[in-house]
Amino acid sequence: MTTNAHDWFTAAVEALAEPQGQRVWSIIVSFLGDMAQDDGAGISSAALTRVITPLGIKPEAIRVALHRLRKDGWTDSKRRGRGSVHFLTPHGRVQSAQVTPRIYDPTACTTAEWHMLIAAPPSGLELLDALSEGAPDGVIRVNRHTGLAPGPAPAPMSDLLIANARIEHVPTWLQEELFPAPLRQSCASLDAALAPHGTPPALDPLRRACLRTLLVHRWRRIVLRHPRLPVQFHPTDWTGESCRTKVFELLEQLPQPSLSELETAEPLPMTLDIPPPPDAAH
Amino acid sequence: MTTNAHDWFTAAVEALAEPQGQRVWSIIVSFLGDMAQDDGAGISSAALTRVITPLGIKPEAIRVALHRLRKDGWTDSKRRGRGSVHFLTPHGRVQSAQVTPRIYDPTACTTAEWHMLIAAPPSGLELLDALSEGAPDGVIRVNRHTGLAPGPAPAPMSDLLIANARIEHVPTWLQEELFPAPLRQSCASLDAALAPHGTPPALDPLRRACLRTLLVHRWRRIVLRHPRLPVQFHPTDWTGESCRTKVFELLEQLPQPSLSELETAEPLPMTLDIPPPPDAAH
């Protein structure tokens, strides 16, 4: 590892570390989803610690987060040799697989074919609620009574008015409801953090794992918080597509390391000096 | 006039006279819209009385109704010889012309191309309200936030989500909101009243005017109380299209008399014995 590469890596991690504090359990989920989503894939405590302590996370925070993830049924652990190995449960794998296509989709949404569902109280609203709570690419709520979903209309549902729709004009109020101000700010902040780094130098597997985890974690928290919608739905200050381009340019230059490379890697000779978050609840 | 023709006429008028009482001003508007909509067209008190007293209306009720129509700016009157002649004002002609295409349209609606307008409070709702209160073939309200209108989407309106829409399924709740139960009952009652009369015999101009006025009046009160919508929006018990067919079959067999034929006609040798309505307010 050249000094230049190490400096580049350190600068990138410092720029990308979250300003509002890091949710350790969420970083672990991002790591497992990115590098250990397959059945049978797992990582030792030691290797996990090597990957995420360079992001400014303390080993005891990792233990607390793993305890929480086990309690919530996302991960499980088993003894191996002198340590433990951690892996996604079947439930955790399903959750992770469900959002993977959205997180790793390098293309902007260009859906032109939609359908609209309009309910009346009370049974139609319950049905619309159920449809909205389904898959991440399910029904997008326009208002309490109205849902919008990609693709052609489904079979008749007795309580709903159903129409195939081509969206001709999206008003500002809807753009801002679908992409709320705090999300727009988070996205602009990631977009700005990604801007100055340019082409990364060749990095070793552990540094690639650190940076991929941080990048996937930041991007995941943006991309899963809004529906997949084409540009006519975007507020004028939405930087999501610029951000997407930068995220995938960088990810492509950080090839995914294998788990065995992480198990055998030397710990990085550094700990970032990232101040603790103001609210370190988790 | 044969006895047979007179009996047929009497039976038809009795069957078609409104069970819930007749709004005399509305019958006069129906008559003027049908036979005296042109600028310069008018009818004397004597001829108007000859046309509508056979429907069971008293001459003093005609005087009261004409007073109300003048006060509301719908009609005006001027002296001619020993009597008065009554005619639509320019305002009345505009109102009448606006609903004429809907009343006299012999074809069912088969519109396949719609657009949908969705508002958010408060300015969008005000715009949607304004659009809904416009022409009778304007925006049909699906709910407080949503309007549906025939034809392709208009130019963008800043406060509205606008989509071109093909309606795939109309739920029962919407069918019943758009065609409320009292309207369905009125329509079924007209449909039943029209059923048994068959081909009319040759009738003189005054009897044709009587029957046309009654028919147009009954049909007008049904057709203007619901939006023009294709069959998928109709409740299963909606008899509007059956009714439409019968109304236009009968109208076609009752050629429109000229106003001068009505001015010179002999009064009919009959007065129907229709009981006064329970609520004869107007």
Short mmCIF file of N, CA and C in Angstrom, two decimals, chain B residues 108-225:
data_model
loop_
_atom_site.label_atom_id
_atom_site.label_comp_id
_atom_site.label_asym_id
_atom_site.label_seq_id
_atom_site.Cartn_x
_atom_site.Cartn_y
_atom_site.Cartn_z
N ALA B 108 -75.19 6.77 -26.22
CA ALA B 108 -74.54 6.50 -24.93
C ALA B 108 -73.10 6.97 -24.97
N CYS B 109 -72.58 7.30 -23.82
CA CYS B 109 -71.17 7.72 -23.72
C CYS B 109 -70.26 6.52 -23.89
N THR B 110 -69.24 6.65 -24.75
CA THR B 110 -68.28 5.56 -24.92
C THR B 110 -66.85 6.09 -24.76
N THR B 111 -66.72 7.22 -24.08
CA THR B 111 -65.39 7.83 -23.90
C THR B 111 -64.40 6.81 -23.31
N ALA B 112 -63.26 6.66 -23.98
CA ALA B 112 -62.23 5.74 -23.47
C ALA B 112 -61.04 6.54 -22.94
N GLU B 113 -60.93 7.79 -23.39
CA GLU B 113 -59.77 8.60 -23.03
C GLU B 113 -60.18 9.59 -21.94
N TRP B 114 -59.52 9.52 -20.80
CA TRP B 114 -59.83 10.39 -19.67
C TRP B 114 -58.54 11.02 -19.17
N HIS B 115 -58.71 12.03 -18.35
CA HIS B 115 -57.56 12.44 -17.55
C HIS B 115 -58.00 12.65 -16.12
N MET B 116 -57.02 12.51 -15.25
CA MET B 116 -57.29 12.58 -13.83
C MET B 116 -56.54 13.76 -13.25
N LEU B 117 -57.20 14.45 -12.33
CA LEU B 117 -56.61 15.62 -11.69
C LEU B 117 -56.64 15.38 -10.19
N ILE B 118 -55.48 15.48 -9.55
CA ILE B 118 -55.43 15.23 -8.11
C ILE B 118 -54.83 16.46 -7.41
N ALA B 119 -55.58 16.96 -6.44
CA ALA B 119 -55.21 18.20 -5.77
C ALA B 119 -54.77 17.93 -4.34
N ALA B 120 -54.02 18.88 -3.80
CA ALA B 120 -53.72 18.89 -2.36
C ALA B 120 -54.28 20.19 -1.80
N PRO B 121 -54.62 20.19 -0.53
CA PRO B 121 -55.15 21.43 0.04
C PRO B 121 -54.05 22.48 0.13
N PRO B 122 -54.42 23.80 0.15
CA PRO B 122 -55.79 24.27 -0.11
C PRO B 122 -55.98 24.79 -1.54
N SER B 123 -54.91 25.32 -2.17
CA SER B 123 -55.13 26.00 -3.45
C SER B 123 -55.54 25.02 -4.54
N GLY B 124 -54.96 23.81 -4.50
CA GLY B 124 -55.32 22.82 -5.51
C GLY B 124 -56.79 22.44 -5.41
N LEU B 125 -57.30 22.36 -4.17
CA LEU B 125 -58.71 22.01 -3.99
C LEU B 125 -59.61 23.10 -4.54
N GLU B 126 -59.21 24.35 -4.34
CA GLU B 126 -60.02 25.46 -4.88
C GLU B 126 -60.07 25.40 -6.41
N LEU B 127 -58.93 25.08 -7.01
CA LEU B 127 -58.86 24.96 -8.48
C LEU B 127 -59.75 23.81 -8.94
N LEU B 128 -59.67 22.68 -8.23
CA LEU B 128 -60.48 21.52 -8.59
C LEU B 128 -61.97 21.84 -8.43
N ASP B 129 -62.31 22.55 -7.36
CA ASP B 129 -63.70 22.98 -7.16
C ASP B 129 -64.17 23.83 -8.35
N ALA B 130 -63.34 24.78 -8.75
CA ALA B 130 -63.71 25.67 -9.85
C ALA B 130 -63.91 24.87 -11.14
N LEU B 131 -63.03 23.90 -11.39
CA LEU B 131 -63.15 23.10 -12.61
C LEU B 131 -64.39 22.21 -12.58
N SER B 132 -64.75 21.72 -11.39
CA SER B 132 -65.92 20.84 -11.25
C SER B 132 -67.21 21.61 -11.44
N GLU B 133 -67.20 22.90 -11.09
CA GLU B 133 -68.42 23.70 -11.18
C GLU B 133 -68.64 24.29 -12.57
N GLY B 134 -67.77 23.95 -13.50
CA GLY B 134 -67.87 24.52 -14.84
C GLY B 134 -68.94 23.83 -15.67
N ALA B 135 -68.65 23.61 -16.92
CA ALA B 135 -69.59 23.02 -17.88
C ALA B 135 -70.04 21.63 -17.42
N PRO B 136 -71.24 21.20 -17.87
CA PRO B 136 -71.74 19.89 -17.42
C PRO B 136 -70.84 18.73 -17.85
N ASP B 137 -70.04 18.93 -18.91
CA ASP B 137 -69.12 17.87 -19.28
C ASP B 137 -67.71 18.16 -18.81
N GLY B 138 -67.61 18.91 -17.72
CA GLY B 138 -66.31 19.24 -17.17
C GLY B 138 -65.82 18.14 -16.24
N VAL B 139 -65.20 18.56 -15.17
CA VAL B 139 -64.54 17.62 -14.26
C VAL B 139 -65.57 16.90 -13.38
N ILE B 140 -65.50 15.57 -13.37
CA ILE B 140 -66.37 14.73 -12.54
C ILE B 140 -65.60 14.43 -11.26
N ARG B 141 -66.22 14.65 -10.13
CA ARG B 141 -65.50 14.48 -8.87
C ARG B 141 -65.53 13.03 -8.42
N VAL B 142 -64.37 12.43 -8.25
CA VAL B 142 -64.28 11.07 -7.70
C VAL B 142 -64.28 11.12 -6.18
N ASN B 143 -63.53 12.07 -5.65
CA ASN B 143 -63.60 12.37 -4.22
C ASN B 143 -63.11 13.81 -4.04
N ARG B 144 -62.99 14.22 -2.79
CA ARG B 144 -62.62 15.61 -2.50
C ARG B 144 -61.35 16.04 -3.25
N HIS B 145 -60.38 15.11 -3.39
CA HIS B 145 -59.07 15.45 -3.95
C HIS B 145 -58.93 15.11 -5.43
N THR B 146 -59.90 14.38 -5.98
CA THR B 146 -59.67 13.77 -7.29
C THR B 146 -60.79 14.08 -8.26
N GLY B 147 -60.43 14.53 -9.44
CA GLY B 147 -61.39 14.76 -10.51
C GLY B 147 -61.02 13.94 -11.74
N LEU B 148 -62.07 13.63 -12.52
CA LEU B 148 -61.89 12.83 -13.73
C LEU B 148 -62.57 13.63 -14.84
N ALA B 149 -61.92 13.75 -16.00
CA ALA B 149 -62.54 14.50 -17.08
C ALA B 149 -62.25 13.82 -18.41
N PRO B 150 -63.20 13.93 -19.37
CA PRO B 150 -62.99 13.27 -20.65
C PRO B 150 -61.92 13.97 -21.46
N GLY B 151 -61.29 13.19 -22.35
CA GLY B 151 -60.30 13.75 -23.26
C GLY B 151 -58.91 13.74 -22.68
N PRO B 152 -57.94 14.19 -23.50
CA PRO B 152 -56.55 14.17 -23.05
C PRO B 152 -56.26 15.26 -22.01
N ALA B 153 -55.18 15.07 -21.29
CA ALA B 153 -54.79 15.99 -20.22
C ALA B 153 -54.61 17.41 -20.76
N PRO B 154 -55.01 18.40 -19.98
CA PRO B 154 -54.80 19.80 -20.37
C PRO B 154 -53.36 20.21 -20.07
N ALA B 155 -53.04 21.46 -20.37
CA ALA B 155 -51.72 21.98 -20.04
C ALA B 155 -51.50 21.90 -18.53
N PRO B 156 -50.23 21.77 -18.11
CA PRO B 156 -49.96 21.67 -16.67
C PRO B 156 -50.64 22.77 -15.86
N MET B 157 -51.21 22.40 -14.72
CA MET B 157 -51.74 23.37 -13.77
C MET B 157 -50.94 23.14 -12.50
N SER B 158 -50.31 24.20 -12.01
CA SER B 158 -49.22 24.01 -11.05
C SER B 158 -49.63 23.19 -9.83
N ASP B 159 -50.87 23.32 -9.37
CA ASP B 159 -51.22 22.67 -8.11
C ASP B 159 -51.75 21.26 -8.27
N LEU B 160 -51.86 20.76 -9.48
CA LEU B 160 -52.52 19.47 -9.69
C LEU B 160 -51.57 18.42 -10.25
N LEU B 161 -51.70 17.21 -9.72
CA LEU B 161 -51.10 16.05 -10.38
C LEU B 161 -52.03 15.69 -11.54
N ILE B 162 -51.49 15.61 -12.75
CA ILE B 162 -52.32 15.36 -13.93
C ILE B 162 -51.83 14.11 -14.64
N ALA B 163 -52.76 13.21 -14.93
CA ALA B 163 -52.39 11.98 -15.64
C ALA B 163 -53.45 11.66 -16.69
N ASN B 164 -52.99 11.22 -17.86
CA ASN B 164 -53.93 10.62 -18.80
C ASN B 164 -54.28 9.25 -18.27
N ALA B 165 -55.55 8.86 -18.37
CA ALA B 165 -55.98 7.64 -17.68
C ALA B 165 -56.93 6.81 -18.52
N ARG B 166 -56.74 5.50 -18.45
CA ARG B 166 -57.72 4.55 -19.01
C ARG B 166 -58.32 3.81 -17.83
N ILE B 167 -59.63 3.94 -17.70
CA ILE B 167 -60.28 3.38 -16.53
C ILE B 167 -60.43 1.87 -16.72
N GLU B 168 -59.89 1.11 -15.77
CA GLU B 168 -59.89 -0.35 -15.90
C GLU B 168 -60.94 -1.00 -15.00
N HIS B 169 -61.23 -0.37 -13.88
CA HIS B 169 -62.21 -0.98 -12.96
C HIS B 169 -62.87 0.12 -12.15
N VAL B 170 -64.20 0.08 -12.12
CA VAL B 170 -64.94 1.08 -11.35
C VAL B 170 -65.63 0.36 -10.19
N PRO B 171 -65.30 0.72 -8.96
CA PRO B 171 -65.89 0.02 -7.82
C PRO B 171 -67.34 0.44 -7.58
N THR B 172 -68.06 -0.41 -6.91
CA THR B 172 -69.48 -0.16 -6.63
C THR B 172 -69.69 1.16 -5.90
N TRP B 173 -68.81 1.47 -4.93
CA TRP B 173 -69.02 2.71 -4.16
C TRP B 173 -69.01 3.93 -5.06
N LEU B 174 -68.17 3.92 -6.09
CA LEU B 174 -68.11 5.09 -6.98
C LEU B 174 -69.33 5.11 -7.90
N GLN B 175 -69.73 3.94 -8.42
CA GLN B 175 -70.94 3.88 -9.25
C GLN B 175 -72.12 4.47 -8.49
N GLU B 176 -72.21 4.10 -7.20
CA GLU B 176 -73.38 4.53 -6.43
C GLU B 176 -73.28 5.98 -5.99
N GLU B 177 -72.06 6.50 -5.89
CA GLU B 177 -71.92 7.92 -5.59
C GLU B 177 -72.27 8.78 -6.80
N LEU B 178 -71.87 8.32 -7.99
CA LEU B 178 -72.12 9.09 -9.20
C LEU B 178 -73.57 8.99 -9.66
N PHE B 179 -74.21 7.86 -9.35
CA PHE B 179 -75.62 7.65 -9.70
C PHE B 179 -76.36 7.32 -8.40
N PRO B 180 -76.70 8.35 -7.61
CA PRO B 180 -77.27 8.10 -6.28
C PRO B 180 -78.62 7.39 -6.38
N ALA B 181 -78.99 6.72 -5.29
CA ALA B 181 -80.20 5.90 -5.27
C ALA B 181 -81.47 6.67 -5.71
N PRO B 182 -81.73 7.90 -5.24
CA PRO B 182 -82.96 8.59 -5.68
C PRO B 182 -82.99 8.81 -7.19
N LEU B 183 -81.81 9.10 -7.79
CA LEU B 183 -81.75 9.28 -9.25
C LEU B 183 -82.02 7.97 -9.96
N ARG B 184 -81.45 6.87 -9.43
CA ARG B 184 -81.70 5.56 -10.05
C ARG B 184 -83.18 5.23 -10.01
N GLN B 185 -83.83 5.59 -8.89
CA GLN B 185 -85.27 5.33 -8.76
C GLN B 185 -86.08 6.19 -9.75
N SER B 186 -85.76 7.49 -9.84
CA SER B 186 -86.46 8.36 -10.79
C SER B 186 -86.34 7.82 -12.21
N CYS B 187 -85.14 7.37 -12.53
CA CYS B 187 -84.88 6.90 -13.89
C CYS B 187 -85.66 5.60 -14.14
N ALA B 188 -85.64 4.70 -13.16
CA ALA B 188 -86.38 3.44 -13.32
C ALA B 188 -87.87 3.73 -13.48
N SER B 189 -88.37 4.75 -12.77
CA SER B 189 -89.78 5.07 -12.85
C SER B 189 -90.14 5.64 -14.23
N LEU B 190 -89.26 6.51 -14.80
CA LEU B 190 -89.50 7.01 -16.16
C LEU B 190 -89.40 5.86 -17.16
N ASP B 191 -88.41 5.00 -16.97
CA ASP B 191 -88.23 3.87 -17.88
C ASP B 191 -89.48 2.99 -17.90
N ALA B 192 -90.05 2.75 -16.71
CA ALA B 192 -91.26 1.92 -16.61
C ALA B 192 -92.45 2.65 -17.24
N ALA B 193 -92.54 3.99 -17.02
CA ALA B 193 -93.67 4.75 -17.57
C ALA B 193 -93.62 4.78 -19.09
N LEU B 194 -92.41 4.70 -19.66
CA LEU B 194 -92.26 4.77 -21.12
C LEU B 194 -92.48 3.44 -21.80
N ALA B 195 -92.38 2.37 -21.03
CA ALA B 195 -92.34 1.04 -21.62
C ALA B 195 -93.58 0.68 -22.44
N PRO B 196 -94.84 0.91 -21.93
CA PRO B 196 -95.97 0.23 -22.57
C PRO B 196 -96.62 0.97 -23.73
N HIS B 197 -96.12 2.15 -24.16
CA HIS B 197 -96.92 2.97 -25.07
C HIS B 197 -96.81 2.62 -26.53
N GLY B 198 -95.68 2.03 -26.93
CA GLY B 198 -95.55 1.62 -28.33
C GLY B 198 -95.61 2.80 -29.28
N THR B 199 -95.78 2.52 -30.55
CA THR B 199 -95.79 3.56 -31.58
C THR B 199 -97.00 4.48 -31.38
N PRO B 200 -96.77 5.79 -31.27
CA PRO B 200 -97.91 6.69 -31.10
C PRO B 200 -98.68 6.85 -32.41
N PRO B 201 -99.99 7.12 -32.33
CA PRO B 201 -100.76 7.45 -33.53
C PRO B 201 -100.38 8.86 -33.98
N ALA B 202 -100.84 9.29 -35.15
CA ALA B 202 -100.60 10.65 -35.62
C ALA B 202 -101.30 11.62 -34.68
N LEU B 203 -100.53 12.59 -34.15
CA LEU B 203 -101.11 13.54 -33.19
C LEU B 203 -101.02 14.96 -33.77
N ASP B 204 -101.99 15.82 -33.37
CA ASP B 204 -101.97 17.20 -33.83
C ASP B 204 -100.84 17.97 -33.14
N PRO B 205 -100.50 19.18 -33.65
CA PRO B 205 -99.35 19.93 -33.11
C PRO B 205 -99.46 20.19 -31.60
N LEU B 206 -100.64 20.55 -31.09
CA LEU B 206 -100.75 20.87 -29.67
C LEU B 206 -100.48 19.64 -28.80
N ARG B 207 -101.07 18.50 -29.18
CA ARG B 207 -100.82 17.28 -28.39
C ARG B 207 -99.34 16.88 -28.47
N ARG B 208 -98.73 17.07 -29.65
CA ARG B 208 -97.29 16.77 -29.75
C ARG B 208 -96.50 17.69 -28.81
N ALA B 209 -96.89 18.96 -28.78
CA ALA B 209 -96.17 19.92 -27.90
C ALA B 209 -96.32 19.52 -26.43
N CYS B 210 -97.55 19.14 -26.02
CA CYS B 210 -97.79 18.70 -24.64
C CYS B 210 -96.87 17.54 -24.27
N LEU B 211 -96.89 16.53 -25.14
CA LEU B 211 -96.18 15.30 -24.82
C LEU B 211 -94.67 15.49 -24.88
N ARG B 212 -94.21 16.23 -25.91
CA ARG B 212 -92.77 16.55 -25.99
C ARG B 212 -92.31 17.27 -24.72
N THR B 213 -93.10 18.27 -24.29
CA THR B 213 -92.70 19.06 -23.13
C THR B 213 -92.57 18.17 -21.89
N LEU B 214 -93.57 17.31 -21.71
CA LEU B 214 -93.54 16.41 -20.55
C LEU B 214 -92.34 15.46 -20.61
N LEU B 215 -92.11 14.94 -21.81
CA LEU B 215 -91.02 13.97 -22.01
C LEU B 215 -89.66 14.63 -21.80
N VAL B 216 -89.46 15.79 -22.44
CA VAL B 216 -88.18 16.50 -22.31
C VAL B 216 -87.96 16.90 -20.85
N HIS B 217 -89.04 17.34 -20.19
CA HIS B 217 -88.92 17.75 -18.79
C HIS B 217 -88.48 16.58 -17.90
N ARG B 218 -89.12 15.42 -18.08
CA ARG B 218 -88.75 14.26 -17.25
C ARG B 218 -87.32 13.82 -17.54
N TRP B 219 -86.98 13.75 -18.82
CA TRP B 219 -85.65 13.26 -19.22
C TRP B 219 -84.56 14.23 -18.77
N ARG B 220 -84.84 15.54 -18.93
CA ARG B 220 -83.90 16.59 -18.53
C ARG B 220 -83.54 16.47 -17.05
N ARG B 221 -84.54 16.18 -16.23
CA ARG B 221 -84.28 16.09 -14.79
C ARG B 221 -83.48 14.85 -14.43
N ILE B 222 -83.42 13.88 -15.33
CA ILE B 222 -82.56 12.72 -15.08
C ILE B 222 -81.17 12.94 -15.67
N VAL B 223 -81.14 13.36 -16.93
CA VAL B 223 -79.87 13.37 -17.65
C VAL B 223 -78.93 14.46 -17.13
N LEU B 224 -79.48 15.53 -16.55
CA LEU B 224 -78.61 16.60 -16.04
C LEU B 224 -78.16 16.34 -14.60
N ARG B 225 -78.63 15.24 -14.01
CA ARG B 225 -78.24 14.98 -12.62
C ARG B 225 -77.17 13.93 -12.45
#
